Short mmCIF file of C-alpha atoms in Angstrom, two decimals:
data_model
loop_
_atom_site.label_atom_id
_atom_site.label_comp_id
_atom_site.label_asym_id
_atom_site.label_seq_id
_atom_site.Cartn_x
_atom_site.Cartn_y
_atom_site.Cartn_z
CA MET A 1 -40.71 31.65 -67.43
CA LYS A 2 -42.06 28.77 -65.72
CA ALA A 3 -39.92 26.47 -66.29
CA ILE A 4 -36.34 24.82 -67.65
CA TYR A 5 -35.72 21.23 -68.77
CA ASP A 6 -32.86 19.19 -69.79
CA VAL A 7 -30.12 21.93 -68.69
CA PRO A 8 -26.80 19.75 -68.63
CA ALA A 9 -24.05 19.95 -65.75
CA PRO A 10 -20.83 18.94 -67.54
CA ALA A 11 -17.22 17.04 -65.86
CA LYS A 12 -14.26 18.18 -66.55
CA LEU A 13 -10.99 16.59 -66.16
CA ASN A 14 -7.88 18.12 -64.60
CA LEU A 15 -4.72 17.70 -67.91
CA PHE A 16 -2.26 18.36 -65.05
CA LEU A 17 -2.07 19.25 -61.50
CA HIS A 18 0.64 20.85 -60.03
CA VAL A 19 0.66 22.18 -56.09
CA VAL A 20 2.99 25.02 -56.30
CA GLY A 21 2.97 26.52 -52.89
CA ARG A 22 0.69 26.88 -49.61
CA ARG A 23 -1.33 29.61 -48.08
CA ASN A 24 -1.11 30.86 -44.40
CA ASP A 25 -5.16 29.47 -44.15
CA GLY A 26 -3.82 26.50 -44.63
CA TYR A 27 -5.05 26.43 -48.92
CA HIS A 28 -3.30 25.05 -51.66
CA LEU A 29 -2.37 26.69 -54.72
CA LEU A 30 -2.79 25.25 -57.77
CA GLN A 31 -1.68 25.33 -61.59
CA SER A 32 -3.98 22.88 -63.41
CA VAL A 33 -5.93 22.82 -66.91
CA PHE A 34 -9.34 22.11 -66.14
CA ALA A 35 -10.58 20.30 -69.72
CA LEU A 36 -14.97 20.06 -70.06
CA ILE A 37 -16.20 16.91 -70.96
CA ASP A 38 -19.51 15.63 -72.21
CA TRP A 39 -20.12 13.17 -69.20
CA CYS A 40 -22.98 15.12 -68.53
CA ASP A 41 -25.71 15.35 -65.35
CA THR A 42 -29.21 16.86 -66.47
CA LEU A 43 -31.14 18.98 -64.34
CA HIS A 44 -34.64 20.11 -64.39
CA PHE A 45 -35.82 23.61 -63.00
CA GLU A 46 -39.78 24.24 -62.28
CA ARG A 47 -40.86 27.74 -61.17
CA ARG A 48 -42.90 28.00 -57.83
CA ASP A 49 -44.42 31.02 -56.92
CA ASP A 50 -43.82 30.46 -52.69
CA ASP A 51 -40.37 31.14 -51.63
CA ARG A 52 -39.52 27.06 -51.04
CA LEU A 53 -36.53 25.55 -52.89
CA SER A 54 -36.86 21.90 -53.07
CA ARG A 55 -34.80 19.17 -55.26
CA HIS A 56 -36.01 15.85 -56.45
CA ASP A 57 -33.27 13.20 -56.94
CA LEU A 58 -34.08 10.98 -60.43
CA GLY A 59 -31.50 8.47 -60.04
CA ALA A 60 -29.47 7.67 -57.51
CA ALA A 61 -29.93 9.60 -54.06
CA LEU A 62 -28.02 12.84 -52.97
CA PRO A 63 -27.14 14.51 -49.90
CA GLN A 64 -29.51 15.91 -48.30
CA ASP A 65 -28.06 19.48 -48.89
CA ASP A 66 -26.20 19.19 -51.49
CA LEU A 67 -24.63 22.31 -53.47
CA CYS A 68 -27.41 22.75 -55.94
CA LEU A 69 -29.24 23.81 -53.23
CA ARG A 70 -26.45 25.52 -51.13
CA ALA A 71 -26.22 27.99 -54.54
CA ALA A 72 -30.37 28.31 -54.75
CA ARG A 73 -30.34 29.41 -51.59
CA LEU A 74 -27.45 31.37 -52.28
CA LEU A 75 -29.05 32.94 -55.63
CA LYS A 76 -31.68 33.83 -53.25
CA SER A 77 -30.49 35.22 -50.59
CA GLU A 78 -28.30 37.97 -52.68
CA SER A 79 -30.91 38.15 -55.46
CA GLY A 80 -34.30 38.51 -52.93
CA THR A 81 -36.31 36.96 -55.08
CA ALA A 82 -39.18 36.00 -53.59
CA ALA A 83 -39.44 33.26 -56.45
CA GLY A 84 -38.75 28.76 -55.34
CA VAL A 85 -37.88 26.49 -57.07
CA ASP A 86 -38.56 22.41 -57.76
CA ILE A 87 -34.91 21.18 -59.20
CA SER A 88 -34.77 17.70 -60.19
CA ILE A 89 -31.42 15.87 -61.18
CA GLU A 90 -30.71 13.01 -63.59
CA LYS A 91 -27.04 12.44 -61.95
CA GLN A 92 -24.78 10.62 -64.01
CA VAL A 93 -21.27 11.79 -63.59
CA PRO A 94 -19.74 9.88 -60.31
CA TRP A 95 -19.25 11.35 -57.17
CA GLY A 96 -15.85 11.29 -55.18
CA ALA A 97 -14.16 11.31 -58.46
CA GLY A 98 -12.14 14.23 -59.22
CA LEU A 99 -14.32 15.37 -62.01
CA GLY A 100 -16.38 18.06 -60.76
CA GLY A 101 -19.99 16.73 -61.03
CA GLY A 102 -21.12 18.65 -57.46
CA SER A 103 -19.80 21.66 -58.22
CA SER A 104 -20.92 21.36 -62.13
CA ASP A 105 -24.52 20.88 -60.71
CA ALA A 106 -24.20 24.14 -58.51
CA ALA A 107 -23.13 26.04 -61.63
CA THR A 108 -25.77 25.30 -63.86
CA THR A 109 -28.26 25.76 -61.10
CA LEU A 110 -26.97 29.57 -60.63
CA ILE A 111 -26.32 30.20 -64.43
CA ALA A 112 -30.46 28.31 -65.08
CA LEU A 113 -32.20 30.00 -61.77
CA ASN A 114 -30.65 33.48 -62.73
CA ARG A 115 -32.48 33.23 -66.69
CA LEU A 116 -36.01 31.56 -64.61
CA TRP A 117 -35.85 33.98 -61.96
CA ASN A 118 -35.32 36.78 -64.66
CA LEU A 119 -31.96 37.68 -62.58
CA ASN A 120 -30.51 38.75 -65.67
CA TRP A 121 -27.25 39.17 -63.55
CA PRO A 122 -23.84 38.94 -65.51
CA ARG A 123 -21.43 36.62 -65.57
CA GLU A 124 -18.63 38.41 -63.22
CA ARG A 125 -21.74 38.55 -60.31
CA LEU A 126 -22.56 34.54 -60.62
CA LEU A 127 -18.61 34.23 -60.47
CA SER A 128 -17.97 35.87 -57.18
CA LEU A 129 -20.98 33.67 -56.15
CA GLY A 130 -19.95 30.23 -57.19
CA LEU A 131 -15.74 30.97 -55.68
CA SER A 132 -17.60 31.04 -51.83
CA LEU A 133 -20.02 27.69 -52.81
CA GLY A 134 -16.61 25.88 -53.91
CA ALA A 135 -13.39 26.44 -55.85
CA ASP A 136 -14.17 24.78 -58.96
CA VAL A 137 -17.30 26.41 -59.47
CA PRO A 138 -16.92 29.25 -60.87
CA PHE A 139 -14.51 27.34 -63.96
CA PHE A 140 -18.37 25.98 -64.95
CA ILE A 141 -19.99 29.76 -64.41
CA GLY A 142 -16.86 30.80 -66.40
CA GLY A 143 -17.77 28.55 -70.16
CA ASN A 144 -14.43 27.74 -71.09
CA ASN A 145 -11.76 25.47 -71.07
CA ALA A 146 -9.10 27.09 -69.00
CA TRP A 147 -5.53 27.22 -67.32
CA VAL A 148 -6.34 27.49 -63.73
CA GLU A 149 -4.03 29.16 -60.91
CA GLY A 150 -4.47 30.00 -57.15
CA VAL A 151 -6.93 28.30 -55.18
CA GLY A 152 -8.90 27.42 -58.97
CA GLU A 153 -10.06 31.37 -59.05
CA LYS A 154 -7.82 32.44 -61.54
CA LEU A 155 -9.08 31.34 -64.95
CA THR A 156 -7.26 32.21 -68.00
CA PRO A 157 -9.76 30.85 -71.09
CA ILE A 158 -7.73 28.85 -73.38
CA GLU A 159 -8.63 26.53 -76.66
CA LEU A 160 -7.74 22.88 -76.64
CA ALA A 161 -7.78 20.71 -79.65
CA PRO A 162 -10.64 18.05 -79.93
CA ARG A 163 -9.79 15.30 -78.33
CA SER A 164 -11.64 11.70 -76.93
CA TRP A 165 -10.65 10.92 -73.57
CA ALA A 166 -11.56 7.56 -71.88
CA VAL A 167 -12.59 7.99 -68.03
CA VAL A 168 -12.99 4.94 -65.72
CA LYS A 169 -14.15 6.17 -62.02
CA PRO A 170 -13.98 2.85 -59.72
CA GLU A 171 -15.78 1.91 -56.72
CA ALA A 172 -13.61 3.46 -54.19
CA THR A 173 -13.73 7.28 -53.63
CA VAL A 174 -10.44 8.91 -51.81
CA SER A 175 -11.58 11.87 -49.69
CA THR A 176 -9.67 15.39 -50.91
CA ALA A 177 -9.21 16.57 -47.12
CA ALA A 178 -6.95 13.29 -46.94
CA ILE A 179 -5.22 14.00 -49.82
CA PHE A 180 -3.62 17.08 -48.83
CA ALA A 181 -2.96 16.67 -45.47
CA SER A 182 -1.25 13.47 -46.56
CA PRO A 183 2.90 13.39 -45.13
CA GLN A 184 3.63 11.91 -49.29
CA LEU A 185 1.78 15.26 -50.49
CA ALA A 186 4.49 17.40 -52.28
CA ARG A 187 3.68 20.96 -52.43
CA ASN A 188 6.80 23.26 -53.91
CA THR A 189 6.22 22.06 -57.85
CA ALA A 190 7.69 24.60 -59.83
CA ALA A 191 5.37 27.16 -61.31
CA ALA A 192 4.80 26.47 -65.19
CA THR A 193 3.31 28.88 -67.73
CA LEU A 194 0.56 28.47 -70.34
CA SER A 195 3.51 28.42 -72.79
CA ASP A 196 5.35 25.23 -70.97
CA PHE A 197 1.55 23.17 -71.09
CA ALA A 198 0.79 24.37 -75.04
CA ALA A 199 4.38 22.81 -76.03
CA ASP A 200 2.64 19.83 -74.99
CA PRO A 201 -0.45 19.41 -74.60
CA LEU A 202 -0.66 16.08 -73.94
CA GLY A 203 2.09 14.91 -72.12
CA PHE A 204 3.05 17.98 -69.80
CA GLY A 205 3.35 17.38 -66.52
CA ARG A 206 1.89 15.04 -63.59
CA ASN A 207 -1.28 15.31 -61.38
CA ASP A 208 0.94 15.77 -57.51
CA LEU A 209 -2.49 14.02 -55.72
CA GLN A 210 -1.92 11.10 -57.53
CA GLU A 211 1.04 9.24 -55.73
CA SER A 212 -1.05 10.16 -52.29
CA ALA A 213 -4.36 8.88 -53.73
CA LYS A 214 -2.43 5.55 -54.89
CA ALA A 215 -1.04 5.43 -50.71
CA HIS A 216 -4.90 5.61 -49.92
CA CYS A 217 -6.88 3.66 -52.60
CA SER A 218 -5.16 0.81 -54.07
CA GLU A 219 -8.25 0.70 -56.84
CA VAL A 220 -6.39 4.61 -58.12
CA GLY A 221 -3.79 2.56 -59.20
CA GLU A 222 -5.37 -0.20 -60.55
CA ALA A 223 -7.89 1.84 -62.51
CA LEU A 224 -4.80 3.36 -63.99
CA ALA A 225 -2.60 0.19 -64.55
CA LEU A 226 -5.84 -0.77 -66.89
CA LEU A 227 -6.07 2.64 -69.05
CA ARG A 228 -2.23 2.56 -69.33
CA GLY A 229 -2.45 -0.91 -70.76
CA LEU A 230 -4.78 0.21 -73.18
CA PHE A 231 -3.59 3.92 -74.25
CA GLY A 232 -0.09 3.21 -72.91
CA ALA A 233 -0.76 6.37 -70.62
CA SER A 234 -3.18 7.49 -68.23
CA ARG A 235 -3.60 10.22 -65.55
CA MET A 236 -5.55 11.10 -62.60
CA SER A 237 -8.40 13.70 -62.81
CA GLY A 238 -8.75 16.44 -59.71
CA SER A 239 -7.98 14.23 -56.24
CA GLY A 240 -9.58 11.33 -57.45
CA SER A 241 -10.61 8.23 -58.15
CA ALA A 242 -11.51 8.70 -61.71
CA VAL A 243 -8.70 8.73 -64.47
CA PHE A 244 -8.20 8.70 -67.94
CA ALA A 245 -6.37 8.18 -70.94
CA ASP A 246 -5.92 10.18 -73.82
CA ALA A 247 -8.26 7.88 -76.95
CA GLY A 248 -7.36 10.09 -79.79
CA SER A 249 -8.54 13.13 -82.06
CA GLY A 250 -11.89 13.61 -83.43
CA ASP A 251 -14.51 11.54 -82.58
CA ALA A 252 -14.42 8.94 -79.63
CA PRO A 253 -13.33 5.53 -81.08
CA SER A 254 -14.99 2.55 -80.99
CA VAL A 255 -15.38 -0.29 -78.36
CA GLU A 256 -14.46 -2.55 -81.40
CA THR A 257 -11.45 0.17 -81.72
CA ILE A 258 -10.37 0.03 -77.99
CA GLU A 259 -10.71 -3.80 -77.30
CA ALA A 260 -8.12 -3.91 -80.35
CA LYS A 261 -5.68 -1.47 -77.76
CA ALA A 262 -6.19 -3.47 -75.00
CA THR A 263 -2.59 -5.36 -74.10
CA ALA A 264 -5.24 -7.24 -71.35
CA PRO A 265 -8.71 -8.90 -71.11
CA VAL A 266 -9.41 -5.04 -69.42
CA GLY A 267 -11.19 -2.87 -71.48
CA LEU A 268 -13.50 -0.16 -71.27
CA LYS A 269 -17.09 0.14 -70.39
CA ALA A 270 -19.32 -2.73 -68.33
CA LEU A 271 -18.32 -5.14 -70.93
CA THR A 272 -15.47 -5.84 -69.11
CA LEU A 273 -14.87 -3.28 -66.23
CA PRO A 274 -14.52 -4.81 -63.13
CA PRO A 275 -18.10 -5.11 -61.13
CA SER A 276 -19.27 -1.38 -59.82
CA TRP A 277 -16.52 0.06 -62.38
CA VAL A 278 -17.91 2.70 -64.52
CA GLY A 279 -16.59 3.83 -67.84
CA ARG A 280 -17.04 5.98 -70.53
CA LEU A 281 -15.72 7.16 -73.58
CA CYS A 282 -15.97 11.25 -73.63
CA ARG A 283 -15.34 14.19 -75.82
CA GLY A 284 -13.59 17.40 -74.60
CA LEU A 285 -16.19 19.78 -75.26
CA ALA A 286 -15.03 23.79 -76.65
CA ARG A 287 -17.12 24.86 -74.49
CA HIS A 288 -19.72 25.07 -71.71
CA PRO A 289 -22.82 24.27 -72.81
CA LEU A 290 -24.74 26.97 -71.27
CA VAL A 291 -21.60 29.27 -71.97
CA ASP A 292 -24.45 32.25 -74.08
CA TRP A 293 -27.02 31.61 -70.78
CA SER A 294 -24.95 34.84 -69.44
CA ASP A 295 -23.44 38.24 -70.52
#
């Protein structure tokens, strides 16, 4: 195999995010539900006969040594392959958003190179590599919407009913480290169970990081208010700054439907969002698009 083109890397939403404790090493213990959405980056992989690993940005420039290159370097080192790769990225998922874009790119890189380099590693082996890259990476390798615990490594696959989501990312980004270090952050939310969530999937829980994020970044509060005016409720994903709202079951609603729900002259998409904000109507995914690429 010489190349694999048009490989998706979907984003995720945290339908809720509770901080239930803290380990002795400082890592926070979390509970969350991660839901895949169809806002995706697209990656292209071309095998090299030498051992070079190279990344090419087809849109906005990414950090010089991003998670994709780190993932490729780790898999190459662990597998001992002599092959290299050119990775080209069409970046669509905004970074600094709490949508897991970088982690998803890394997971897609591991899954795709496992095939391109003809390694044929099982999913479990890729999962262990993914965790060393970041707490969210195993979720995207796992391939299913999931109940998530620990520092993000304990995954229980779950089924979610088809939903559409309105997602808005303000221009500002939020420092994850600053949020977790904030004195406003509660770290003792009572542990919940999957059955607690299942009883009210759309209304369950909260994002424990949200108030700290709003204190650090006023645009988070503005985006929450915008979607709350459109849909009646809103929540931040991850450590922000992206926020989301339930936009109904089935297919994503039309722009006209959304504007009809607006209670202020501010709506979704570039037509009405503040300058430099981005928004999208997304569909939830039942499975990761690459779920069948490894056993």
